[in-house]
Amino acid sequence: MVSLPQGFPAGAEIPDVVVELGEVFARAGHDLSLVGGPVRDLFLGRQSPDLDFTTDATPDQIIAAVGGWADAHWDIGRAFGTIGIRRGGQTLEVTTYRSEAYDPTSRKPKVQFGESLADDLVRRDFTVNSMALRLPSFELIDPHGGVRDLASGVLRTPATAQESFSDDPLRMMRAARFASQLGLNVAEPVREAMTEMADRLRIVSAERIQAELVKLICGKNPRAGIDVMVETGLAEVVLPEIPALKLTDDEHRRHKDVYQHSLQVMEQAMELETGLEGPVPRPDFVLRFAALMHDIGKPKTRRFEPGGGVSFRHHDVVGAKLTRKRMQALKFDKESTRAVSHLVELHMRFYGYGDQGWTDSAVRRYVTDAGDQLERLHRLTRSDVTTRNRKKSARLAHAYDDLETRISELQEEEELAKIRPHLNGEQIMEILDIPPGPQVGKAYKFLLDHRMENGPLDHDAAVALLKQWADENP
């Protein structure tokens, strides 16, 4: 690591490979600057995961300059002016000065190469990302006050916000993401432009929107990012189910709206995430997103009851279907979609346990239905208690403590996570002397249900039970 000179935060360092690359380009007669997030992160006191550079060299000149120095290079981003480089264990990206803009009817950016660093910086998304560090001289280039805005905690654009968002509408999502990740307040002119242009986000691919949403949810303060999305209208495009919650009182009128309740549940779920060695390492997108989405079925299931009450029967099932549909529209992978929608469907399963208790059979089904989401379900269920009634809150917490204790005891006795019928399919066919077919499936289901209700049996008892069932169901 190389320490930066006076004028940068104390202890600010950059990897040796950054300085080496600057010297390589200088020898080749080209300008090179570290740019964007890595420079911003120097002033935030953190190490950036990415190393991005900008240069006056064309893609062909970049390749020529690093020949013999780089261990490997690839030009998959050549159309956008970007060449990837590997040196040792570091991956670097070098991009020709550029500006990119969207055609109003296209999802793909048009790329125009620029002629100077100043031209490149003015077309970047926000002032905090419009700083550059010239190499190898370490001269800071900050024409738009990025350092000042970082210190003030304000998110502004180098050009007008309308120009910035016309160049790339996804930048509106990035504004909400930076509110979550960096704790920056979106400047009023930027908010106004986002509100005015929110619908333009529809031309951006679902995959790009999804990537920004995941980063937002996994930020330090996702509530701030979601608030920005809802207040500017971005959420109507990306997650319309969330602003709809603002119109739905919950059944106890404990909150101004279900929207605020959902944000609180998400924050409480975050507090229950674990370290890297725990079962739910932070930041856990699946848990956080399930907490945010867990009540989205309420608007469609709201019913006004006699006496003025409000009910939301089966909102868990409806919400799971809506969650699955939304995540599919945003092109989430199947596993994440399954996990989040499954948690939404199960989030009400616990309620009633404290009032009437559960049989061992019910506990087994709870664990089996949760499957690989049990640890997340524990945390989601505990987080879904936002009542100000301390006695009720304590009673629910005690009841869930008791449920977890019973689950642990049964797991130790019966290995609940590996619950299977008393006999497998091959054994069923051998004992009953029947070929593969529907009868085997029926027998399997009978044995599984019996296992759930009554616990494990030894082999001889299981065989006798199967034969009795077969006699009764020829």
Short mmCIF file of C-alpha atoms in Angstrom, two decimals:
data_model
loop_
_atom_site.label_atom_id
_atom_site.label_comp_id
_atom_site.label_asym_id
_atom_site.label_seq_id
_atom_site.Cartn_x
_atom_site.Cartn_y
_atom_site.Cartn_z
CA MET A 1 0.00 0.00 0.00
CA VAL A 2 1.14 3.57 -0.75
CA SER A 3 0.31 6.43 1.63
CA LEU A 4 -1.21 9.54 0.04
CA PRO A 5 0.37 12.97 0.63
CA GLN A 6 -0.86 15.77 2.88
CA GLY A 7 -4.29 17.04 1.93
CA PHE A 8 -5.87 13.60 2.03
CA PRO A 9 -7.36 12.06 5.19
CA ALA A 10 -4.77 10.73 7.62
CA GLY A 11 -3.95 7.11 6.85
CA ALA A 12 -5.40 7.21 3.32
CA GLU A 13 -3.67 4.59 1.17
CA ILE A 14 -3.95 3.08 -2.28
CA PRO A 15 -2.65 -0.28 -3.52
CA ASP A 16 0.82 -0.39 -5.07
CA VAL A 17 -0.69 -1.65 -8.32
CA VAL A 18 -2.52 1.68 -8.76
CA VAL A 19 0.74 3.64 -8.71
CA GLU A 20 2.41 1.08 -10.98
CA LEU A 21 -0.38 1.39 -13.55
CA GLY A 22 -0.06 5.19 -13.48
CA GLU A 23 3.63 4.90 -14.24
CA VAL A 24 2.93 2.44 -17.08
CA PHE A 25 0.56 4.91 -18.75
CA ALA A 26 2.88 7.86 -18.18
CA ARG A 27 5.71 6.00 -19.96
CA ALA A 28 3.30 5.34 -22.83
CA GLY A 29 2.47 9.05 -23.05
CA HIS A 30 -1.12 8.81 -21.76
CA ASP A 31 -3.01 10.38 -18.89
CA LEU A 32 -4.48 8.08 -16.25
CA SER A 33 -6.64 8.81 -13.22
CA LEU A 34 -8.23 6.73 -10.51
CA VAL A 35 -11.84 7.84 -10.62
CA GLY A 36 -15.25 7.58 -8.99
CA GLY A 37 -16.00 5.30 -6.05
CA PRO A 38 -12.39 4.47 -5.13
CA VAL A 39 -11.57 8.18 -4.75
CA ARG A 40 -14.76 8.84 -2.80
CA ASP A 41 -13.96 5.97 -0.46
CA LEU A 42 -10.54 7.46 0.34
CA PHE A 43 -12.40 10.31 2.05
CA LEU A 44 -14.79 7.92 3.77
CA GLY A 45 -11.92 5.98 5.33
CA ARG A 46 -12.76 2.68 3.67
CA GLN A 47 -11.25 0.39 1.06
CA SER A 48 -13.12 0.34 -2.21
CA PRO A 49 -13.85 -3.12 -3.67
CA ASP A 50 -13.37 -1.78 -7.21
CA LEU A 51 -10.48 0.00 -8.89
CA ASP A 52 -11.72 2.09 -11.82
CA PHE A 53 -9.56 4.29 -14.02
CA THR A 54 -10.17 6.76 -16.81
CA THR A 55 -7.72 7.76 -19.56
CA ASP A 56 -7.31 9.66 -22.79
CA ALA A 57 -6.09 6.43 -24.42
CA THR A 58 -8.36 4.52 -26.78
CA PRO A 59 -9.11 0.85 -26.07
CA ASP A 60 -6.39 -0.21 -28.54
CA GLN A 61 -3.89 2.16 -26.91
CA ILE A 62 -4.83 0.84 -23.45
CA ILE A 63 -4.04 -2.72 -24.56
CA ALA A 64 -0.78 -1.62 -26.10
CA ALA A 65 0.23 0.30 -22.97
CA VAL A 66 -0.29 -2.61 -20.55
CA GLY A 67 1.27 -5.22 -22.83
CA GLY A 68 4.04 -6.97 -20.95
CA TRP A 69 2.89 -5.51 -17.61
CA ALA A 70 -0.56 -7.01 -17.19
CA ASP A 71 -0.88 -10.74 -16.51
CA ALA A 72 -4.02 -10.77 -18.63
CA HIS A 73 -6.49 -8.41 -20.23
CA TRP A 74 -9.95 -8.73 -21.77
CA ASP A 75 -11.97 -6.40 -23.96
CA ILE A 76 -15.52 -7.53 -23.26
CA GLY A 77 -16.36 -3.87 -22.53
CA ARG A 78 -14.57 -2.50 -25.61
CA ALA A 79 -17.80 -1.11 -27.08
CA PHE A 80 -18.08 1.06 -23.98
CA GLY A 81 -14.39 1.95 -24.01
CA THR A 82 -13.49 -0.36 -21.13
CA ILE A 83 -10.60 -2.79 -20.96
CA GLY A 84 -10.26 -5.20 -18.04
CA ILE A 85 -6.80 -5.95 -16.66
CA ARG A 86 -5.45 -8.46 -14.19
CA ARG A 87 -2.18 -7.87 -12.37
CA GLY A 88 -1.32 -10.32 -9.62
CA GLY A 89 -4.47 -10.76 -7.57
CA GLN A 90 -5.96 -7.39 -8.60
CA THR A 91 -8.60 -6.76 -11.24
CA LEU A 92 -8.60 -3.28 -12.76
CA GLU A 93 -10.84 -1.55 -15.30
CA VAL A 94 -9.56 1.25 -17.51
CA THR A 95 -12.05 3.27 -19.56
CA THR A 96 -11.52 5.87 -22.25
CA TYR A 97 -12.90 9.32 -21.37
CA ARG A 98 -16.54 9.06 -22.25
CA SER A 99 -20.09 10.19 -21.85
CA GLU A 100 -23.08 7.92 -22.27
CA ALA A 101 -26.69 8.80 -22.86
CA TYR A 102 -29.94 6.95 -23.40
CA ASP A 103 -32.14 7.28 -26.43
CA PRO A 104 -35.61 8.05 -25.00
CA THR A 105 -37.00 4.81 -26.41
CA SER A 106 -34.03 2.50 -25.80
CA ARG A 107 -32.71 0.53 -22.84
CA LYS A 108 -29.18 0.57 -24.21
CA PRO A 109 -26.83 3.52 -23.75
CA LYS A 110 -25.23 5.29 -26.66
CA VAL A 111 -21.52 5.69 -25.99
CA GLN A 112 -19.58 8.79 -26.95
CA PHE A 113 -15.88 9.09 -26.14
CA GLY A 114 -14.83 12.38 -24.53
CA GLU A 115 -11.66 14.36 -25.06
CA SER A 116 -10.72 15.45 -21.53
CA LEU A 117 -10.93 14.47 -17.89
CA ALA A 118 -13.16 17.49 -17.24
CA ASP A 119 -15.63 16.30 -19.89
CA ASP A 120 -15.61 12.84 -18.34
CA LEU A 121 -16.22 14.04 -14.78
CA VAL A 122 -19.10 16.37 -15.59
CA ARG A 123 -21.07 13.50 -17.11
CA ARG A 124 -20.76 11.25 -14.04
CA ASP A 125 -23.71 10.56 -11.78
CA PHE A 126 -23.04 12.54 -8.58
CA THR A 127 -20.46 15.02 -7.35
CA VAL A 128 -19.15 12.55 -4.75
CA ASN A 129 -18.29 10.24 -7.66
CA SER A 130 -16.96 13.02 -9.90
CA MET A 131 -13.53 13.20 -8.31
CA ALA A 132 -10.33 11.86 -9.82
CA LEU A 133 -6.81 11.17 -8.59
CA ARG A 134 -4.23 11.81 -11.32
CA LEU A 135 -1.53 9.17 -11.49
CA PRO A 136 1.22 8.92 -10.66
CA SER A 137 1.25 12.53 -9.35
CA PHE A 138 -1.58 12.06 -6.77
CA GLU A 139 -3.20 15.36 -7.83
CA LEU A 140 -6.84 15.48 -6.69
CA ILE A 141 -9.24 16.74 -9.35
CA ASP A 142 -12.54 17.84 -7.77
CA PRO A 143 -14.20 20.42 -10.03
CA HIS A 144 -17.72 19.90 -8.66
CA GLY A 145 -17.17 19.94 -4.91
CA GLY A 146 -17.39 16.23 -4.19
CA VAL A 147 -15.28 16.48 -1.02
CA ARG A 148 -17.44 19.34 0.22
CA ASP A 149 -20.65 17.40 -0.46
CA LEU A 150 -19.29 14.32 1.31
CA ALA A 151 -18.48 16.42 4.35
CA SER A 152 -21.95 18.01 4.23
CA GLY A 153 -23.69 14.67 3.66
CA VAL A 154 -25.44 15.92 0.52
CA LEU A 155 -26.02 14.13 -2.78
CA ARG A 156 -25.88 16.47 -5.78
CA THR A 157 -25.21 16.05 -9.51
CA PRO A 158 -22.29 17.65 -11.41
CA ALA A 159 -24.52 18.83 -14.26
CA THR A 160 -28.23 19.49 -13.76
CA ALA A 161 -30.10 16.55 -12.30
CA GLN A 162 -32.32 16.43 -15.39
CA GLU A 163 -29.24 16.06 -17.61
CA SER A 164 -27.75 13.41 -15.35
CA PHE A 165 -30.90 11.31 -15.25
CA SER A 166 -31.45 11.71 -18.99
CA ASP A 167 -27.96 10.31 -19.56
CA ASP A 168 -28.86 7.26 -17.45
CA PRO A 169 -32.21 6.95 -15.63
CA LEU A 170 -30.76 4.25 -13.37
CA ARG A 171 -28.94 7.05 -11.56
CA MET A 172 -32.23 7.82 -9.82
CA MET A 173 -32.06 4.39 -8.20
CA ARG A 174 -28.42 5.05 -7.32
CA ALA A 175 -29.49 8.19 -5.49
CA ALA A 176 -31.79 6.13 -3.28
CA ARG A 177 -29.03 3.52 -2.88
CA PHE A 178 -26.50 6.13 -1.72
CA ALA A 179 -29.01 7.39 0.84
CA SER A 180 -28.97 3.85 2.24
CA GLN A 181 -25.29 3.01 1.83
CA LEU A 182 -23.60 6.33 2.57
CA GLY A 183 -26.20 8.17 4.64
CA LEU A 184 -26.34 11.06 2.16
CA ASN A 185 -29.35 13.37 1.99
CA VAL A 186 -30.64 13.82 -1.55
CA ALA A 187 -30.52 17.52 -2.44
CA GLU A 188 -33.88 19.09 -3.19
CA PRO A 189 -33.19 19.79 -6.91
CA VAL A 190 -32.21 16.13 -7.29
CA ARG A 191 -35.39 14.99 -5.54
CA GLU A 192 -37.47 17.23 -7.77
CA ALA A 193 -35.88 15.79 -10.90
CA MET A 194 -36.38 12.24 -9.63
CA THR A 195 -40.06 12.94 -8.97
CA GLU A 196 -40.46 14.52 -12.40
CA MET A 197 -38.61 11.76 -14.25
CA ALA A 198 -39.39 8.63 -12.19
CA ASP A 199 -41.41 7.05 -14.98
CA ARG A 200 -38.34 7.17 -17.25
CA LEU A 201 -36.86 4.41 -15.11
CA ARG A 202 -39.12 2.02 -17.04
CA ILE A 203 -36.71 2.02 -19.99
CA VAL A 204 -33.93 0.54 -17.82
CA SER A 205 -33.55 -3.24 -17.78
CA ALA A 206 -34.95 -5.16 -14.83
CA GLU A 207 -31.54 -6.70 -14.17
CA ARG A 208 -29.87 -3.31 -13.63
CA ILE A 209 -32.69 -2.11 -11.38
CA GLN A 210 -32.52 -5.31 -9.38
CA ALA A 211 -28.78 -4.90 -8.78
CA GLU A 212 -29.32 -1.39 -7.35
CA LEU A 213 -32.23 -2.54 -5.22
CA VAL A 214 -30.16 -5.32 -3.64
CA LYS A 215 -27.37 -2.86 -2.78
CA LEU A 216 -29.95 -0.48 -1.28
CA ILE A 217 -31.56 -3.17 0.87
CA CYS A 218 -28.14 -4.35 2.05
CA GLY A 219 -27.00 -0.83 2.95
CA LYS A 220 -26.54 0.57 6.44
CA ASN A 221 -29.89 2.39 6.40
CA PRO A 222 -32.28 0.84 3.86
CA ARG A 223 -35.21 2.74 5.43
CA ALA A 224 -33.71 5.98 4.10
CA GLY A 225 -33.37 4.51 0.61
CA ILE A 226 -36.90 3.11 0.57
CA ASP A 227 -38.26 6.45 1.80
CA VAL A 228 -36.54 8.24 -1.09
CA MET A 229 -38.00 5.75 -3.56
CA VAL A 230 -41.52 6.15 -2.19
CA GLU A 231 -41.40 9.95 -1.85
CA THR A 232 -40.12 10.47 -5.41
CA GLY A 233 -42.33 7.89 -7.11
CA LEU A 234 -39.52 5.48 -8.01
CA ALA A 235 -41.18 2.80 -5.89
CA GLU A 236 -44.32 3.02 -8.05
CA VAL A 237 -42.15 1.78 -10.91
CA VAL A 238 -39.92 -0.69 -9.05
CA LEU A 239 -41.95 -1.91 -6.02
CA PRO A 240 -45.50 -0.56 -6.31
CA GLU A 241 -46.63 -2.88 -3.50
CA ILE A 242 -44.65 -0.81 -0.97
CA PRO A 243 -46.24 2.65 -1.42
CA ALA A 244 -49.62 0.87 -1.45
CA LEU A 245 -48.99 -0.01 2.21
CA LYS A 246 -49.25 3.67 3.16
CA LEU A 247 -52.97 3.46 2.47
CA THR A 248 -53.65 0.46 4.70
CA ASP A 249 -54.28 0.79 8.45
CA ASP A 250 -53.32 -2.30 10.39
CA GLU A 251 -55.97 -4.18 12.37
CA HIS A 252 -55.04 -2.59 15.69
CA ARG A 253 -54.38 0.94 14.37
CA ARG A 254 -51.06 0.83 16.21
CA HIS A 255 -49.25 2.67 13.43
CA LYS A 256 -49.97 5.50 11.07
CA ASP A 257 -49.84 2.91 8.28
CA VAL A 258 -48.56 -0.55 7.47
CA TYR A 259 -45.75 1.07 5.49
CA GLN A 260 -44.10 2.39 8.65
CA HIS A 261 -44.68 -0.95 10.38
CA SER A 262 -42.94 -2.80 7.54
CA LEU A 263 -39.91 -0.49 7.69
CA GLN A 264 -39.68 -1.03 11.43
CA VAL A 265 -39.87 -4.80 11.01
CA MET A 266 -37.05 -4.61 8.45
CA GLU A 267 -34.89 -2.61 10.85
CA GLN A 268 -35.60 -4.99 13.71
CA ALA A 269 -34.73 -7.94 11.49
CA MET A 270 -31.40 -6.29 10.66
CA GLU A 271 -30.59 -6.15 14.36
CA LEU A 272 -31.00 -9.93 14.55
CA GLU A 273 -28.56 -10.68 11.75
CA THR A 274 -25.41 -12.49 12.84
CA GLY A 275 -21.70 -12.22 12.20
CA LEU A 276 -20.02 -14.15 9.41
CA GLU A 277 -19.89 -17.34 11.47
CA GLY A 278 -23.58 -17.20 12.44
CA PRO A 279 -26.60 -18.70 10.64
CA VAL A 280 -27.74 -15.38 9.11
CA PRO A 281 -24.63 -13.29 8.31
CA ARG A 282 -25.18 -9.57 7.80
CA PRO A 283 -26.18 -8.04 5.51
CA ASP A 284 -28.78 -10.66 4.60
CA PHE A 285 -30.85 -9.57 1.61
CA VAL A 286 -33.38 -12.40 1.87
CA LEU A 287 -34.28 -11.64 5.50
CA ARG A 288 -34.42 -7.88 4.98
CA PHE A 289 -36.47 -8.06 1.80
CA ALA A 290 -38.88 -10.58 3.32
CA ALA A 291 -39.35 -8.21 6.27
CA LEU A 292 -40.07 -5.32 3.92
CA MET A 293 -42.51 -7.36 1.81
CA HIS A 294 -44.16 -9.46 4.52
CA ASP A 295 -47.41 -7.44 4.65
CA ILE A 296 -47.86 -6.51 0.99
CA GLY A 297 -50.90 -8.80 0.84
CA LYS A 298 -52.83 -6.54 3.24
CA PRO A 299 -54.20 -4.00 0.71
CA LYS A 300 -55.82 -6.80 -1.31
CA THR A 301 -57.25 -8.59 1.75
CA ARG A 302 -58.44 -5.64 3.86
CA ARG A 303 -61.96 -6.08 5.14
CA PHE A 304 -63.98 -3.80 7.43
CA GLU A 305 -65.62 -5.83 10.15
CA PRO A 306 -68.80 -5.09 12.16
CA GLY A 307 -67.91 -2.74 14.97
CA GLY A 308 -65.34 -0.81 12.94
CA GLY A 309 -62.46 -3.29 13.02
CA VAL A 310 -60.23 -4.13 10.08
CA SER A 311 -59.06 -7.63 9.12
CA PHE A 312 -56.51 -8.95 6.65
CA ARG A 313 -57.30 -12.66 6.46
CA HIS A 314 -54.89 -14.75 4.39
CA HIS A 315 -52.71 -11.74 3.63
CA ASP A 316 -49.69 -14.02 4.15
CA VAL A 317 -50.69 -16.31 1.27
CA VAL A 318 -51.67 -13.43 -1.00
CA GLY A 319 -48.48 -11.57 -0.07
CA ALA A 320 -46.32 -14.57 -0.96
CA LYS A 321 -47.87 -14.72 -4.43
CA LEU A 322 -47.38 -10.98 -4.96
CA THR A 323 -43.78 -11.20 -3.74
CA ARG A 324 -43.01 -14.06 -6.12
CA LYS A 325 -44.54 -12.17 -9.03
CA ARG A 326 -42.63 -8.96 -8.25
CA MET A 327 -39.29 -10.71 -7.84
CA GLN A 328 -39.80 -12.58 -11.10
CA ALA A 329 -40.53 -9.28 -12.84
CA LEU A 330 -37.25 -7.92 -11.44
CA LYS A 331 -35.43 -11.03 -12.74
CA PHE A 332 -34.32 -12.33 -9.35
CA ASP A 333 -32.85 -15.81 -9.33
CA LYS A 334 -35.17 -18.69 -8.48
CA GLU A 335 -33.56 -19.48 -5.13
CA SER A 336 -33.86 -15.94 -3.76
CA THR A 337 -37.43 -15.68 -5.03
CA ARG A 338 -38.35 -18.98 -3.41
CA ALA A 339 -36.74 -18.05 -0.09
CA VAL A 340 -38.30 -14.59 0.23
CA SER A 341 -41.80 -15.61 -0.85
CA HIS A 342 -41.65 -18.67 1.44
CA LEU A 343 -40.83 -16.47 4.44
CA VAL A 344 -43.67 -14.10 3.57
CA GLU A 345 -46.06 -17.06 3.40
CA LEU A 346 -44.92 -18.41 6.79
CA HIS A 347 -44.61 -15.17 8.76
CA MET A 348 -48.03 -15.57 10.46
CA ARG A 349 -47.65 -19.27 11.26
CA PHE A 350 -46.41 -18.67 14.81
CA TYR A 351 -49.30 -16.51 16.03
CA GLY A 352 -51.62 -18.37 18.35
CA TYR A 353 -48.83 -20.48 19.80
CA GLY A 354 -48.73 -18.44 22.99
CA ASP A 355 -52.47 -18.71 23.51
CA GLN A 356 -53.08 -22.39 22.95
CA GLY A 357 -49.70 -24.07 22.71
CA TRP A 358 -48.76 -26.58 20.04
CA THR A 359 -48.53 -30.33 19.97
CA ASP A 360 -45.21 -31.91 19.09
CA SER A 361 -46.76 -32.63 15.71
CA ALA A 362 -47.39 -28.92 15.09
CA VAL A 363 -43.82 -28.07 16.07
CA ARG A 364 -42.49 -30.71 13.69
CA ARG A 365 -44.59 -29.28 10.85
CA TYR A 366 -43.41 -25.75 11.62
CA VAL A 367 -39.79 -26.84 11.31
CA THR A 368 -40.38 -29.00 8.26
CA ASP A 369 -42.38 -26.33 6.44
CA ALA A 370 -39.70 -23.73 7.18
CA GLY A 371 -37.01 -26.03 5.84
CA ASP A 372 -33.76 -24.22 5.14
CA GLN A 373 -35.38 -20.88 6.05
CA LEU A 374 -35.94 -21.73 9.73
CA GLU A 375 -33.24 -19.41 11.10
CA ARG A 376 -34.53 -16.53 9.00
CA LEU A 377 -38.11 -17.34 9.99
CA HIS A 378 -37.13 -17.15 13.67
CA ARG A 379 -35.80 -13.64 13.08
CA LEU A 380 -38.63 -12.45 10.85
CA THR A 381 -41.27 -13.63 13.33
CA ARG A 382 -39.55 -11.94 16.27
CA SER A 383 -39.15 -8.75 14.24
CA ASP A 384 -42.85 -8.64 13.37
CA VAL A 385 -43.69 -7.41 16.87
CA THR A 386 -43.87 -3.63 16.85
CA THR A 387 -46.56 -3.09 19.44
CA ARG A 388 -45.98 -0.40 22.08
CA ASN A 389 -47.82 -2.58 24.59
CA ARG A 390 -44.92 -3.88 26.67
CA LYS A 391 -46.90 -6.71 28.24
CA LYS A 392 -48.01 -8.01 24.86
CA SER A 393 -44.53 -7.67 23.43
CA ALA A 394 -43.02 -9.55 26.39
CA ARG A 395 -45.69 -12.28 26.14
CA LEU A 396 -44.99 -12.86 22.43
CA ALA A 397 -41.23 -12.89 23.01
CA HIS A 398 -41.63 -15.41 25.84
CA ALA A 399 -43.86 -17.59 23.67
CA TYR A 400 -41.32 -17.61 20.86
CA ASP A 401 -38.53 -18.38 23.32
CA ASP A 402 -40.59 -21.37 24.40
CA LEU A 403 -41.17 -22.47 20.80
CA GLU A 404 -37.46 -22.27 19.98
CA THR A 405 -36.67 -24.30 23.11
CA ARG A 406 -39.14 -27.00 22.05
CA ILE A 407 -37.70 -27.02 18.54
CA SER A 408 -34.20 -27.48 19.95
CA GLU A 409 -35.33 -30.32 22.20
CA LEU A 410 -37.14 -32.12 19.38
CA GLN A 411 -34.26 -31.55 16.99
CA GLU A 412 -31.92 -33.16 19.47
CA GLU A 413 -34.25 -36.11 19.92
CA GLU A 414 -35.44 -36.61 16.37
CA GLU A 415 -33.21 -34.67 13.94
CA LEU A 416 -36.17 -32.63 12.72
CA ALA A 417 -34.25 -31.12 9.82
CA LYS A 418 -33.94 -34.64 8.35
CA ILE A 419 -37.51 -35.80 8.88
CA ARG A 420 -38.43 -38.59 6.48
CA PRO A 421 -41.19 -41.21 6.53
CA HIS A 422 -40.58 -44.32 8.61
CA LEU A 423 -39.85 -46.23 5.37
CA ASN A 424 -38.61 -45.10 1.97
CA GLY A 425 -40.14 -45.85 -1.43
CA GLU A 426 -38.05 -48.92 -2.14
CA GLN A 427 -38.92 -50.44 1.23
CA ILE A 428 -42.61 -49.72 0.68
CA MET A 429 -42.58 -51.51 -2.69
CA GLU A 430 -40.68 -54.48 -1.25
CA ILE A 431 -42.89 -54.88 1.82
CA LEU A 432 -46.17 -54.53 -0.10
CA ASP A 433 -44.84 -56.30 -3.21
CA ILE A 434 -46.13 -53.59 -5.52
CA PRO A 435 -44.54 -51.84 -8.55
CA PRO A 436 -43.83 -48.09 -8.79
CA GLY A 437 -47.04 -46.11 -9.09
CA PRO A 438 -49.58 -43.92 -7.31
CA GLN A 439 -50.07 -46.42 -4.46
CA VAL A 440 -46.42 -46.01 -3.44
CA GLY A 441 -46.88 -42.26 -3.25
CA LYS A 442 -50.01 -42.62 -1.14
CA ALA A 443 -48.26 -44.98 1.25
CA TYR A 444 -45.28 -42.63 1.47
CA LYS A 445 -47.53 -39.68 2.34
CA PHE A 446 -49.37 -41.72 4.97
CA LEU A 447 -46.10 -42.68 6.67
CA LEU A 448 -44.81 -39.09 6.53
CA ASP A 449 -48.01 -37.75 8.08
CA HIS A 450 -47.82 -40.40 10.80
CA ARG A 451 -44.20 -39.46 11.45
CA MET A 452 -45.18 -35.81 11.84
CA GLU A 453 -48.06 -36.55 14.18
CA ASN A 454 -46.51 -39.24 16.34
CA GLY A 455 -42.74 -39.05 16.03
CA PRO A 456 -40.37 -41.84 14.97
CA LEU A 457 -41.09 -45.59 15.01
CA ASP A 458 -38.67 -48.50 14.95
CA HIS A 459 -38.52 -50.56 11.76
CA ASP A 460 -40.76 -53.44 12.87
CA ALA A 461 -43.49 -51.09 14.11
CA ALA A 462 -43.29 -49.13 10.86
CA VAL A 463 -43.68 -52.32 8.80
CA ALA A 464 -46.73 -53.35 10.84
CA LEU A 465 -48.23 -49.87 10.44
CA LEU A 466 -47.70 -49.96 6.66
CA LYS A 467 -49.34 -53.38 6.31
CA GLN A 468 -52.31 -52.27 8.38
CA TRP A 469 -52.71 -49.21 6.15
CA ALA A 470 -52.47 -51.38 3.03
CA ASP A 471 -55.17 -53.75 4.32
CA GLU A 472 -57.44 -50.75 4.88
CA ASN A 473 -56.56 -49.14 1.52
CA PRO A 474 -56.34 -52.01 -1.01
#
